[in-house]
Tab-separated table of C-alpha atoms in Angstrom:
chain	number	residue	atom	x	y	z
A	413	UNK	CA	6.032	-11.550	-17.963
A	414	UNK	CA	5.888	-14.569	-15.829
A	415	UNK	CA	3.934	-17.789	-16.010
A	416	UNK	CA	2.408	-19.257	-13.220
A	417	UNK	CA	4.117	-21.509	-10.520
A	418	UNK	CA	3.153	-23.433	-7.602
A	419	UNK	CA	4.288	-21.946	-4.558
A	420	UNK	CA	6.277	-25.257	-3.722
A	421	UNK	CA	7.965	-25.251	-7.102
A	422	UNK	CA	8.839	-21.649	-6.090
A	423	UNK	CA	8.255	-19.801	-3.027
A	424	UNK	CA	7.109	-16.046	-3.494
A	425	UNK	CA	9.000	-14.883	-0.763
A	426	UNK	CA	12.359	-16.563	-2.516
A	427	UNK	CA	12.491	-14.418	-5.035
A	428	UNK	CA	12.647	-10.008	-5.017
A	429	UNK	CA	8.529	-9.306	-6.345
A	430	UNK	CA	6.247	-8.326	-3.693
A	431	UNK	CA	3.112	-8.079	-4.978
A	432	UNK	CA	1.615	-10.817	-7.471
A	433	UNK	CA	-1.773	-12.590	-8.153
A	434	UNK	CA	-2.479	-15.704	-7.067
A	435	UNK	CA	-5.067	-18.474	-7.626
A	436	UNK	CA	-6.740	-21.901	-6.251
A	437	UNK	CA	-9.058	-24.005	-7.199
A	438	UNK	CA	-12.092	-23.898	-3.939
A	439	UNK	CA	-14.473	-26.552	-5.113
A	440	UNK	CA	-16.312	-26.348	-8.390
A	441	UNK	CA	-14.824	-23.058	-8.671
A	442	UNK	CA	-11.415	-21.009	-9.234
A	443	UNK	CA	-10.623	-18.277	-6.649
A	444	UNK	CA	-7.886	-15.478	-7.002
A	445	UNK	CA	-6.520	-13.105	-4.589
A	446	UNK	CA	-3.527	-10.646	-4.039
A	447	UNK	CA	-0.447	-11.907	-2.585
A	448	UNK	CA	2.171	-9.958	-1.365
A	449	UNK	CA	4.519	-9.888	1.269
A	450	UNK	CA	4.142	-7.765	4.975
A	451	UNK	CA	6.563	-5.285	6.417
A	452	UNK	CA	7.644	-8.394	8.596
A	453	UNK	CA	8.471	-10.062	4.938
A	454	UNK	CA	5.377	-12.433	5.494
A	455	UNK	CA	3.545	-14.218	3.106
A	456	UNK	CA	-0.095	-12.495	3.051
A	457	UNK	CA	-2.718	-13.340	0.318
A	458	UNK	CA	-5.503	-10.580	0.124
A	459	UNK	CA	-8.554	-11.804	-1.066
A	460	UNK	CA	-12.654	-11.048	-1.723
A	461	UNK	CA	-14.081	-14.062	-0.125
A	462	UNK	CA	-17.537	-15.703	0.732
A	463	UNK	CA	-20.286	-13.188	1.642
A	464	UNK	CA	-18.429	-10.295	0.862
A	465	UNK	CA	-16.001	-10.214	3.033
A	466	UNK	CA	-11.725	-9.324	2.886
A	467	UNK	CA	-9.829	-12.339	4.115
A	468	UNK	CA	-5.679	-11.811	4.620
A	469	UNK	CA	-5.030	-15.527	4.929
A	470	UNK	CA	-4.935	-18.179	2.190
A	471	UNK	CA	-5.526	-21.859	3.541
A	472	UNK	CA	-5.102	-23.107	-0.422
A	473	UNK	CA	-2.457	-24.462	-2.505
A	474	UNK	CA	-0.786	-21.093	-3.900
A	475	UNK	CA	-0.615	-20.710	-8.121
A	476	UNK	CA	0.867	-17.412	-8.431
A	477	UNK	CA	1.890	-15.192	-11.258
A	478	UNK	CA	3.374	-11.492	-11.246
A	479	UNK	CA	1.983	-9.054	-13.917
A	480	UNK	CA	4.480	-7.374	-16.071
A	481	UNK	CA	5.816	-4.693	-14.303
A	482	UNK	CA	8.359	-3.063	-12.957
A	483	UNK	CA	9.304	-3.786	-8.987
A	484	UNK	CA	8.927	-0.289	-7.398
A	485	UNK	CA	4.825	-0.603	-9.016
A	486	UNK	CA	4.657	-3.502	-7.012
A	487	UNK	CA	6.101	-2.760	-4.226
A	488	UNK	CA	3.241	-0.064	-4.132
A	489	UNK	CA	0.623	-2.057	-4.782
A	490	UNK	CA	1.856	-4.629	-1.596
A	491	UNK	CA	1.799	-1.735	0.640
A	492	UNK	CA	-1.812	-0.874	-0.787
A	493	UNK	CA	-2.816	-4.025	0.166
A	494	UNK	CA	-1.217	-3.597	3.561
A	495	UNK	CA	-2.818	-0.635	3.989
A	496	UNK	CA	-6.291	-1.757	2.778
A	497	UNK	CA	-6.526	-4.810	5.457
A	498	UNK	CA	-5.143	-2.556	7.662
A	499	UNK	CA	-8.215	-0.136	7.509
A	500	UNK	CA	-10.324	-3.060	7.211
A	501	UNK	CA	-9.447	-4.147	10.763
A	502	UNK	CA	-9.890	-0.668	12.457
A	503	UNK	CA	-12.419	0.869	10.918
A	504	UNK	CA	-13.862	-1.284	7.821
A	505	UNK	CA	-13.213	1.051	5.211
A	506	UNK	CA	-11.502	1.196	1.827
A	507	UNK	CA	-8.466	3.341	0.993
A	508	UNK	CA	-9.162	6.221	-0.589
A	509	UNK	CA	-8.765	5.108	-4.624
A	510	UNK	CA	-10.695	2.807	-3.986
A	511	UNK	CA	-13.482	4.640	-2.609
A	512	UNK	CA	-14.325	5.864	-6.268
A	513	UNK	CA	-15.798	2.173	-7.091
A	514	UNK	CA	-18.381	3.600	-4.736
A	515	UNK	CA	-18.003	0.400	-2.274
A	516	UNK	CA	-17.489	0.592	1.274
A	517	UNK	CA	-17.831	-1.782	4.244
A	518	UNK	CA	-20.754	-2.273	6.695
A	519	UNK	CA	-20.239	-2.090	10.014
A	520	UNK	CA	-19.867	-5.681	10.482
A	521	UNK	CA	-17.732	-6.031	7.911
A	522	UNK	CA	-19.551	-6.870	4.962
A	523	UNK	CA	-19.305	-5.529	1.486
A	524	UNK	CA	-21.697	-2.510	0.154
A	525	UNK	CA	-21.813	-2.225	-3.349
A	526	UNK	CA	-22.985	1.430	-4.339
A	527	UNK	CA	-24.703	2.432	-7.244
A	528	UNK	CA	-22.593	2.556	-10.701
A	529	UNK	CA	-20.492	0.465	-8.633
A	530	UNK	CA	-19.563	-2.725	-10.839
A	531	UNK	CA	-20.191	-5.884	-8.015
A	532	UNK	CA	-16.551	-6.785	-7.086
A	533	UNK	CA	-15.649	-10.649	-7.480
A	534	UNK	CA	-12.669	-11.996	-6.548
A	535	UNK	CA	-11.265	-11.441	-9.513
A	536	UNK	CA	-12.234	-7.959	-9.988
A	537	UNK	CA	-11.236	-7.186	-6.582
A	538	UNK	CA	-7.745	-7.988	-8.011
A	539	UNK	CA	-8.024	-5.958	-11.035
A	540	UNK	CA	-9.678	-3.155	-8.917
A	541	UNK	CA	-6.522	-2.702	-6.479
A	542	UNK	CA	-4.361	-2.596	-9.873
A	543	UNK	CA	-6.544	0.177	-11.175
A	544	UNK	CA	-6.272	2.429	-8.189
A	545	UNK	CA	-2.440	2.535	-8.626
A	546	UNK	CA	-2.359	2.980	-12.630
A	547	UNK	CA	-2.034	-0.325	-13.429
A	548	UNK	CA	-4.341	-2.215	-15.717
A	549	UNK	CA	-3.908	-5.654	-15.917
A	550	UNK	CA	-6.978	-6.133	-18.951
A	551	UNK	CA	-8.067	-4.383	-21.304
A	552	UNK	CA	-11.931	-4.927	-20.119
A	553	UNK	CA	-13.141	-3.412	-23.429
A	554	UNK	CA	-11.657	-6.435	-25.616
A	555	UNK	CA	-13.622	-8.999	-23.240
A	556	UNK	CA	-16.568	-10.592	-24.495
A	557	UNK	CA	-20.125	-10.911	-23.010
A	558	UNK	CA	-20.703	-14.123	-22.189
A	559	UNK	CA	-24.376	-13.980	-20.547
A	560	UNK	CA	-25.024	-18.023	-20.389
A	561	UNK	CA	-21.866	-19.279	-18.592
A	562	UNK	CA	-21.830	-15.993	-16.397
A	563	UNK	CA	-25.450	-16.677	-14.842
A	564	UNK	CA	-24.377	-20.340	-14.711
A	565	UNK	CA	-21.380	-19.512	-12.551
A	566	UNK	CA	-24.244	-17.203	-10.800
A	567	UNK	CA	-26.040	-19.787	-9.805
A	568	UNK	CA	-23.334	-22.018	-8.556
A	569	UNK	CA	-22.327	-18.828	-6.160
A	570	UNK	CA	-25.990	-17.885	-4.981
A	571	UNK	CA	-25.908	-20.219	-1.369
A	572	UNK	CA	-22.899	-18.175	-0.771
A	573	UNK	CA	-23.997	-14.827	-1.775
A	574	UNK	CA	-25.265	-12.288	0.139
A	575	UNK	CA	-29.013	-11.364	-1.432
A	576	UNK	CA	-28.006	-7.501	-2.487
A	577	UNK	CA	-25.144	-9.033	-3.876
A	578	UNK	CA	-26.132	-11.534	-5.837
A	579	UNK	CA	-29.064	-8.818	-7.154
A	580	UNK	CA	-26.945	-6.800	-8.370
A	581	UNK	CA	-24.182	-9.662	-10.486
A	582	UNK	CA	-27.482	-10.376	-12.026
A	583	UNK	CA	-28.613	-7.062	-13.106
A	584	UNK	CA	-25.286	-6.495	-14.514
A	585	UNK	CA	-25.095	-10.168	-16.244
A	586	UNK	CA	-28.447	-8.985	-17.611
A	587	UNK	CA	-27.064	-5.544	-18.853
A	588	UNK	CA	-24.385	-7.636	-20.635
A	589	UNK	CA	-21.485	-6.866	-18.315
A	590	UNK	CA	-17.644	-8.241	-19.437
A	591	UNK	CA	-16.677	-10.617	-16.331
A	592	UNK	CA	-13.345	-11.711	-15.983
A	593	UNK	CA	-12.745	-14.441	-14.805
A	594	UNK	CA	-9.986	-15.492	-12.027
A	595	UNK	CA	-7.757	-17.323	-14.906
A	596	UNK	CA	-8.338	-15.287	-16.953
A	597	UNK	CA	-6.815	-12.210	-14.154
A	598	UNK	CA	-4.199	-15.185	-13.450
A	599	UNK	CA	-3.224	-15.560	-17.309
A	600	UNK	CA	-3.031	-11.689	-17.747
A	601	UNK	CA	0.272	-11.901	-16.062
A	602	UNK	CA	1.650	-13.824	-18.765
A	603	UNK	CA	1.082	-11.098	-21.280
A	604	UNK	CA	2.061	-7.603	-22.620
A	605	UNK	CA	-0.357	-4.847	-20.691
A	606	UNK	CA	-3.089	-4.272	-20.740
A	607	UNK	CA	-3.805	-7.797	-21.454
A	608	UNK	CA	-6.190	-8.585	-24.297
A	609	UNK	CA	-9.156	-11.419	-24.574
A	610	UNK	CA	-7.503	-14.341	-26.488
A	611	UNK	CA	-3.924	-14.004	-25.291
A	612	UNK	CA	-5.597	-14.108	-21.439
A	613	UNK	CA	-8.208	-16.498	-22.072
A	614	UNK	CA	-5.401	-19.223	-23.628
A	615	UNK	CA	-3.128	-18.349	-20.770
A	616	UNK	CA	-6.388	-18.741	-18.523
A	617	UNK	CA	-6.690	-22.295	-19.903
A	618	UNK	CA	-2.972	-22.953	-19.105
A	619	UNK	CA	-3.551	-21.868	-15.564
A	620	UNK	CA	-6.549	-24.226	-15.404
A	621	UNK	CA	-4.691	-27.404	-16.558
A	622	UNK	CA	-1.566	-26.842	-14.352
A	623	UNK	CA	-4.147	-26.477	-11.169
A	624	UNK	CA	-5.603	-30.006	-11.647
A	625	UNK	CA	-2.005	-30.944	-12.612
A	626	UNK	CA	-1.079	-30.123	-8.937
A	627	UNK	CA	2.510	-28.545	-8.465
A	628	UNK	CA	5.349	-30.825	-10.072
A	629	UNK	CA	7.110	-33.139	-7.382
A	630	UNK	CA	10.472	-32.136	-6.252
B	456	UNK	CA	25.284	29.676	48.950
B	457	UNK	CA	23.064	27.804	51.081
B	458	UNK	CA	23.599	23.720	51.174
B	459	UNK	CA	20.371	23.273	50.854
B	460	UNK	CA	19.473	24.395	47.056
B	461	UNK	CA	22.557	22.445	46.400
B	462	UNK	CA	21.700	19.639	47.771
B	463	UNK	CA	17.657	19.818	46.112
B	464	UNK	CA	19.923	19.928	43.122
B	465	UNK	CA	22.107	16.942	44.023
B	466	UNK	CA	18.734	14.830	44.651
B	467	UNK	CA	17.008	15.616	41.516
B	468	UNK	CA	19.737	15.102	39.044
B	469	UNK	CA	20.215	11.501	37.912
B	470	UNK	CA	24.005	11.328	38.998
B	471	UNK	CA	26.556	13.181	41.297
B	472	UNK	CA	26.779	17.029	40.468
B	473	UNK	CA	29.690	18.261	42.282
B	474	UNK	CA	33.430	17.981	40.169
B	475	UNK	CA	35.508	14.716	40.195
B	476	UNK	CA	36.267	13.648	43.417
B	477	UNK	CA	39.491	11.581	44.126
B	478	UNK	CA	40.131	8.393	46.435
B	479	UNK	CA	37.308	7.978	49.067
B	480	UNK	CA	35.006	11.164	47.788
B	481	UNK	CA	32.239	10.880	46.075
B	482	UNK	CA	31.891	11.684	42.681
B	483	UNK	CA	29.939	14.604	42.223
B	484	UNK	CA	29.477	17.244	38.944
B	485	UNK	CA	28.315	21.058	39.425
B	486	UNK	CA	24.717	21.203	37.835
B	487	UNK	CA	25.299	24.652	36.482
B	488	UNK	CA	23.965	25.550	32.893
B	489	UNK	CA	26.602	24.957	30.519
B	490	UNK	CA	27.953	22.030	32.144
B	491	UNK	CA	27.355	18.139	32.483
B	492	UNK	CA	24.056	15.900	31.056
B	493	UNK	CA	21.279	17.927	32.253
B	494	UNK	CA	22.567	21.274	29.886
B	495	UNK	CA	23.474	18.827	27.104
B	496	UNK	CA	19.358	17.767	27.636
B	497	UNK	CA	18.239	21.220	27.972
B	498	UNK	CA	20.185	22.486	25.020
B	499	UNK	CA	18.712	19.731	22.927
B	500	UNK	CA	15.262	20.505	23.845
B	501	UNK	CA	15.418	24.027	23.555
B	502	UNK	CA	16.723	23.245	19.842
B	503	UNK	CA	13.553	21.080	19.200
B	504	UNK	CA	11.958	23.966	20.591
B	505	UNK	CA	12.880	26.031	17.967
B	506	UNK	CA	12.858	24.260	15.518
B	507	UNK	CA	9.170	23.770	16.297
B	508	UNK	CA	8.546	27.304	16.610
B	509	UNK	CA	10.332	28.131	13.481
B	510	UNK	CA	8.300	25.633	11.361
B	511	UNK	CA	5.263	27.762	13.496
B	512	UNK	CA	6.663	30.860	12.026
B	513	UNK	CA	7.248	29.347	8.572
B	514	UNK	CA	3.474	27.624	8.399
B	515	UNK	CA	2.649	31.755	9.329
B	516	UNK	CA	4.036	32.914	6.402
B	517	UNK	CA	2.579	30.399	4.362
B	518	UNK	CA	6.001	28.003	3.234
B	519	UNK	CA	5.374	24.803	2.986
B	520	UNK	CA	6.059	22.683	6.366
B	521	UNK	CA	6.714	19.103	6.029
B	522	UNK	CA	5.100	17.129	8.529
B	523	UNK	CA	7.785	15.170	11.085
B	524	UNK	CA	6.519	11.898	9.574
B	525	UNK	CA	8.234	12.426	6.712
B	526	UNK	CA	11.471	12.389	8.408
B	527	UNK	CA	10.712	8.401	9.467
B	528	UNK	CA	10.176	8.100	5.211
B	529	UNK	CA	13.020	9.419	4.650
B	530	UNK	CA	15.203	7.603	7.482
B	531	UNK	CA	13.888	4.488	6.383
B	532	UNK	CA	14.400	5.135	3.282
B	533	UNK	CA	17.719	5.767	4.076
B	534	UNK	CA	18.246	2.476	5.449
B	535	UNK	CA	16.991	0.631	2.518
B	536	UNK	CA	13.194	-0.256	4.524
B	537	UNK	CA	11.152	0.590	1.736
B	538	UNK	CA	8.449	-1.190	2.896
B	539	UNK	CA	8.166	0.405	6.146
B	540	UNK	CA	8.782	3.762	4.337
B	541	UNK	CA	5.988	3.522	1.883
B	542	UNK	CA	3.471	2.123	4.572
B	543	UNK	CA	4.530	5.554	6.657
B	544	UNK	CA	4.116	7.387	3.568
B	545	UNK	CA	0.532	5.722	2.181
B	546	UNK	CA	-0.974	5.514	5.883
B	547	UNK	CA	-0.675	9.723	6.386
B	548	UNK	CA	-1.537	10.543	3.163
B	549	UNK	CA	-4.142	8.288	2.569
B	550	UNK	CA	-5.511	9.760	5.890
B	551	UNK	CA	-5.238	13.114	4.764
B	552	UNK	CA	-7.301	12.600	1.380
B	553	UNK	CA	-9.807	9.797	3.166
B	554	UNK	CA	-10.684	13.330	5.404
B	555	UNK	CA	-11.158	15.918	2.654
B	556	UNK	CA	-7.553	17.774	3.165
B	557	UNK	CA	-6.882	18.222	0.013
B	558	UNK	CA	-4.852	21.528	0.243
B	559	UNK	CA	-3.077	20.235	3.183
B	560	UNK	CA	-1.980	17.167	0.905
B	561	UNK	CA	-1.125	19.843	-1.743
B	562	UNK	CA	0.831	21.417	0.569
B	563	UNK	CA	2.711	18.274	1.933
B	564	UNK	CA	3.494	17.054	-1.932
B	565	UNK	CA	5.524	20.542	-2.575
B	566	UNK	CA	7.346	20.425	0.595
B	567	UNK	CA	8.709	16.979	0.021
B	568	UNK	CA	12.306	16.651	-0.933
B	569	UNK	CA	12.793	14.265	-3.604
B	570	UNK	CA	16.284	14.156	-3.232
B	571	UNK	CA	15.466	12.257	0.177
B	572	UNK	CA	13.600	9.529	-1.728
B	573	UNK	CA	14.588	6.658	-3.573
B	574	UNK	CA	12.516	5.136	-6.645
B	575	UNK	CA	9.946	3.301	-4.843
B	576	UNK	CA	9.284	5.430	-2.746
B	577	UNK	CA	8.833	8.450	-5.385
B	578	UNK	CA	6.322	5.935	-7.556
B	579	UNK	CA	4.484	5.210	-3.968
B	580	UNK	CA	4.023	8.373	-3.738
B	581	UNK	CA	2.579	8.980	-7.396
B	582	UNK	CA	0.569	5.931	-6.487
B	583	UNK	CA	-1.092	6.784	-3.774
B	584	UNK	CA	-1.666	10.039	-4.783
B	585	UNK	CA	-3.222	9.004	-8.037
B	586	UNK	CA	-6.549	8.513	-7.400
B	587	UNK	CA	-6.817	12.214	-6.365
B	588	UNK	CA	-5.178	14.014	-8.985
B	589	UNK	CA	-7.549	16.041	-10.322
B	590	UNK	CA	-8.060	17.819	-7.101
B	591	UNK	CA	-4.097	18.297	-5.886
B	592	UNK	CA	-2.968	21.030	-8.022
B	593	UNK	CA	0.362	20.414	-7.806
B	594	UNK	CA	0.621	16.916	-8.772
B	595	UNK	CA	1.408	17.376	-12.288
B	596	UNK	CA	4.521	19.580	-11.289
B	597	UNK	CA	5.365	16.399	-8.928
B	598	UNK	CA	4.707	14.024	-11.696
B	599	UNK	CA	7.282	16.113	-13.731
B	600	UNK	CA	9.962	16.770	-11.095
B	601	UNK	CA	10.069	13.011	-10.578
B	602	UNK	CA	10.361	12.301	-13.961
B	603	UNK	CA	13.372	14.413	-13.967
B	604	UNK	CA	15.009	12.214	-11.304
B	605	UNK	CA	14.284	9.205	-12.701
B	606	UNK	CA	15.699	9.946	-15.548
B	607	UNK	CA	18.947	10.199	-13.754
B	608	UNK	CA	18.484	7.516	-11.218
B	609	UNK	CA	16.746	4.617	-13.536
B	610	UNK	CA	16.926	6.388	-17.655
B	611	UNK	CA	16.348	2.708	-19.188
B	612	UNK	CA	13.164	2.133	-17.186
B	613	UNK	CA	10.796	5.692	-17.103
B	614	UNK	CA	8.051	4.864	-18.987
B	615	UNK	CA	7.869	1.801	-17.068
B	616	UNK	CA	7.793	3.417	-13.922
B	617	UNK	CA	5.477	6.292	-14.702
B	618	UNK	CA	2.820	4.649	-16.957
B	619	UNK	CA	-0.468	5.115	-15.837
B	620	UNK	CA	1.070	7.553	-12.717
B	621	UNK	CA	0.583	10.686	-14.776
């Protein structure tokens, strides 16, 4: 289990993980992503951004956490993500697991959300490339529905949301969907898996408070 | 003999042909089969050759054939470039199962040699694999096969490894 750290308290690629989760706060809101290291040993963050589209840079301060499991799982899920930005690039496609969220690309590059599909945030993004490779980081069935501050967080998101998009978040808001939230992803790491509500949402809170904190001075 | 042949010969090859010369004569080697670079180059080809058409005959017959990629897994693997190894690995067989070739994935999982492969390469390969399981028969025997050698290779840490692979 590890807690989050501040990439300048400790660098990801000083120590042996490859693969970990990693969070920043963009605005009014909290934004997670995967980071994990290239087959040149670079520092890549991969990451569901604005208007649906995959990003494989990170311009934010970096609060990172690895989920509880064992290297060789993560060195898979690193070269997932290598693989997934690298069919992004040439042909704008998902890997095949993740084909069965019934998502794909447009040609241009934008995110499709399919029917059944649930509509990927950043944070389920995250939780979505775990699944694909056996690895749940939640247990979503333990999450509760929380209908008000989801359609608030909605609403913050709409300028930046593509219409189909944002349609669908609120149908499934509506149905009474469980959204996790990036901390909550973030705080995950800190406990056994698959991580339960309380346990994530306190660790969520932790992750909150050492973000406005700012990393610790050397 | 005629000169000439000989000396087509003499042109084409890369360096002299005729046997060592001594003081002021040139340096020449005899490009007859069985001697110098060019047979060493022939020989090696023909071997590739046949290799090639024994994997042919093989594929015939219906033995599994393992693609040549997996010998860049497995070298890299050998050299410790997991990375590079599982990104070899996950970009071919992710191709294969992105274009419906299931039974040609099937195939590919029984002719890979385990013993080749180190741990994170074996879960890649569970991993990537994963999503498809229902529809490569011969997963589960993988799944089991691995298991074995992980219990050799890393006993205190199986469950670990292979939760949520199976």
């Amino acid at each position: 289990m590890t807690r989050a750290v501040f990439e300048a308290e400790m660098a990801f690629a000083s120590q042996p993980l490859v693969a970990a989760i990693v969070i920043c706060r963009a605005g009014d809101n909290l934004h997670s992503g995967l980071l994990y290291l290239d087959t040149n040993s670079a520092v890549r963050v991969l990451h569901l951004g604005w208007q649906d589209r995959l990003y494989n840079s990170w311009g934010w301060p970096r609060l990172w956490a690895a989920p509880d499991v064992e290297p060789e799982r993560l060195a898979s899920v690193a070269a997932l993500c290598r693989l997934i930005w690298e069919d992004y690039e040439a042909k704008k496609k998902f890997p095949y697991g993740l084909k069965f969220l019934q998502t794909s690309f447009s040609p241009n590059g934008q995110l499709l959300l399919g029917p059944g599909a649930k509509g990927l945030t950043c944070a389920t993004f995250v939780l979505a490339v775990f699944n694909s490779f056996g690895i749940q980081i939640v247990n979503e069935s333990d999450w509760p529905v929380r209908q008000d501050e989801d359609r608030r967080f909605l609403d913050r998101m709409r300028p930046h949301m593509d219409p189909g998009h944002f349609a669908l978040l609120e149908a499934e808001i509506s149905e009474g969907c469980r959204r996790i939230r990036p901390e909550e992803v973030v705080g995950a790491c800190s406990c056994h898996l698959p991580a339960l509500f309380v346990p994530s949402r306190e660790a969520g809170d932790e992750v909150i408070r050492l973000l406005d904190a700012g990393p610790r001075p050397a | 003999m005629s000169l000439r042949p000989q000396m087509f010969i003499a042109s084409y090859t890369a360096g002299p042909i005729w046997g060592r010369g001594t003081g002021d004569l040139p340096r020449f080697r005899r490009s007859i089969p069985g001697v110098g670079d060019e047979a060493e180059l022939v020989r090696q080809q023909t071997e590739a050759l046949l290799r090639q058409y024994e994997a042919q005959d093989k594929s015939a017959t219906g033995e599994e054939v393992a693609p040549m990629w997996l010998e860049d897994t497995y070298a890299y693997c050998m050299q410790s470039r997991d990375a590079e190894a599982l990104d070899v690995m996950f970009r071919h067989i992710n191709t294969l199962l992105c274009e419906d070739q299931f039974s040609k994935c099937n195939d590919l999982l029984r002719a890979i040699d385990l013993q080749r492969l180190d741990t994170h390469l074996m879960i890649g390969l569970l991993s990537i694999t994963l999503a498809a399981s229902s529809i490569l028969p011969f997963r589960s025997q993988l799944v089991s096969n691995i298991e074995s050698r992980l219990r050799k290779l890393a006993p205190d840490r199986v469950e670990r490894l292979l939760n949520g692979l199976r």
